Structures are given as structure tokens and as C-alpha cells.
PDB file of C-alpha atoms in Angstrom:
ATOM      1  CA  ALA A   1      77.714  67.266  61.788  1.00 55.00           C
ATOM      2  CA  SER A   2      76.813  63.748  60.667  1.00 62.00           C
ATOM      3  CA  ILE A   3      78.208  64.357  57.171  1.00 70.00           C
ATOM      4  CA  GLU A   4      81.562  65.624  58.437  1.00 72.00           C
ATOM      5  CA  PRO A   5      84.442  63.129  58.502  1.00 75.00           C
ATOM      6  CA  ASN A   6      85.290  61.663  61.883  1.00 86.00           C
ATOM      7  CA  PHE A   7      89.015  61.528  62.594  1.00 90.00           C
ATOM      8  CA  HIS A   8      88.858  60.462  66.251  1.00 88.00           C
ATOM      9  CA  ASP A   9      90.731  57.220  65.577  1.00 91.00           C
ATOM     10  CA  LEU A  10      93.514  59.125  63.812  1.00 92.00           C
ATOM     11  CA  TYR A  11      93.749  61.660  66.650  1.00 90.00           C
ATOM     12  CA  LEU A  12      93.964  58.908  69.265  1.00 90.00           C
ATOM     13  CA  LYS A  13      96.683  57.086  67.321  1.00 95.00           C
ATOM     14  CA  PHE A  14      98.617  60.360  67.055  1.00 94.00           C
ATOM     15  CA  LEU A  15      98.372  60.922  70.812  1.00 93.00           C
ATOM     16  CA  ASP A  16      99.570  57.370  71.460  1.00 94.00           C
ATOM     17  CA  LYS A  17     102.599  57.933  69.214  1.00 96.00           C
ATOM     18  CA  VAL A  18     103.435  61.324  70.747  1.00 96.00           C
ATOM     19  CA  ASN A  19     103.117  59.779  74.221  1.00 96.00           C
ATOM     20  CA  SER A  20     102.977  63.129  76.030  1.00 97.00           C
ATOM     21  CA  LYS A  21     101.276  63.082  79.426  1.00 95.00           C
ATOM     22  CA  SER A  22     101.035  66.876  79.500  1.00 97.00           C
ATOM     23  CA  LEU A  23      99.428  67.007  76.036  1.00 95.00           C
ATOM     24  CA  ASN A  24      96.965  64.253  76.968  1.00 93.00           C
ATOM     25  CA  LYS A  25      96.106  66.110  80.171  1.00 95.00           C
ATOM     26  CA  GLU A  26      95.400  69.345  78.283  1.00 95.00           C
ATOM     27  CA  ILE A  27      93.292  67.554  75.670  1.00 92.00           C
ATOM     28  CA  VAL A  28      91.193  65.802  78.314  1.00 91.00           C
ATOM     29  CA  LYS A  29      90.774  69.124  80.141  1.00 94.00           C
ATOM     30  CA  ALA A  30      89.673  70.913  76.955  1.00 93.00           C
ATOM     31  CA  THR A  31      87.317  68.064  76.065  1.00 87.00           C
ATOM     32  CA  TYR A  32      85.567  68.244  79.448  1.00 91.00           C
ATOM     33  CA  GLU A  33      85.335  72.042  79.243  1.00 92.00           C
ATOM     34  CA  ASN A  34      83.737  71.836  75.783  1.00 88.00           C
ATOM     35  CA  CYS A  35      81.185  69.264  76.956  1.00 87.00           C
ATOM     36  CA  LYS A  36      79.704  71.598  79.584  1.00 74.00           C
TER      37      LYS A  36
END
């Protein structure tokens, strides 16, 4: 995984531009579910 590109900054900028509370909510939910 360390050799794969990290696009977190790009994803966060995209979410800021989209400015969708429902999309942000679903992404946070999915992130927490995948961390378990």
C-alpha cells in the first residue's frame, strides 16, 4: 500500500467543492465501517 498514490487531499478538495452534507455523511459512515 505504501507505493500506491495517495489522493486524500484531492478527495477532500472535491468534497469541499461539492458541499453536500448527505454525501459527506455517507462517506464518514463508510469510512468508520471500513475501519472496524
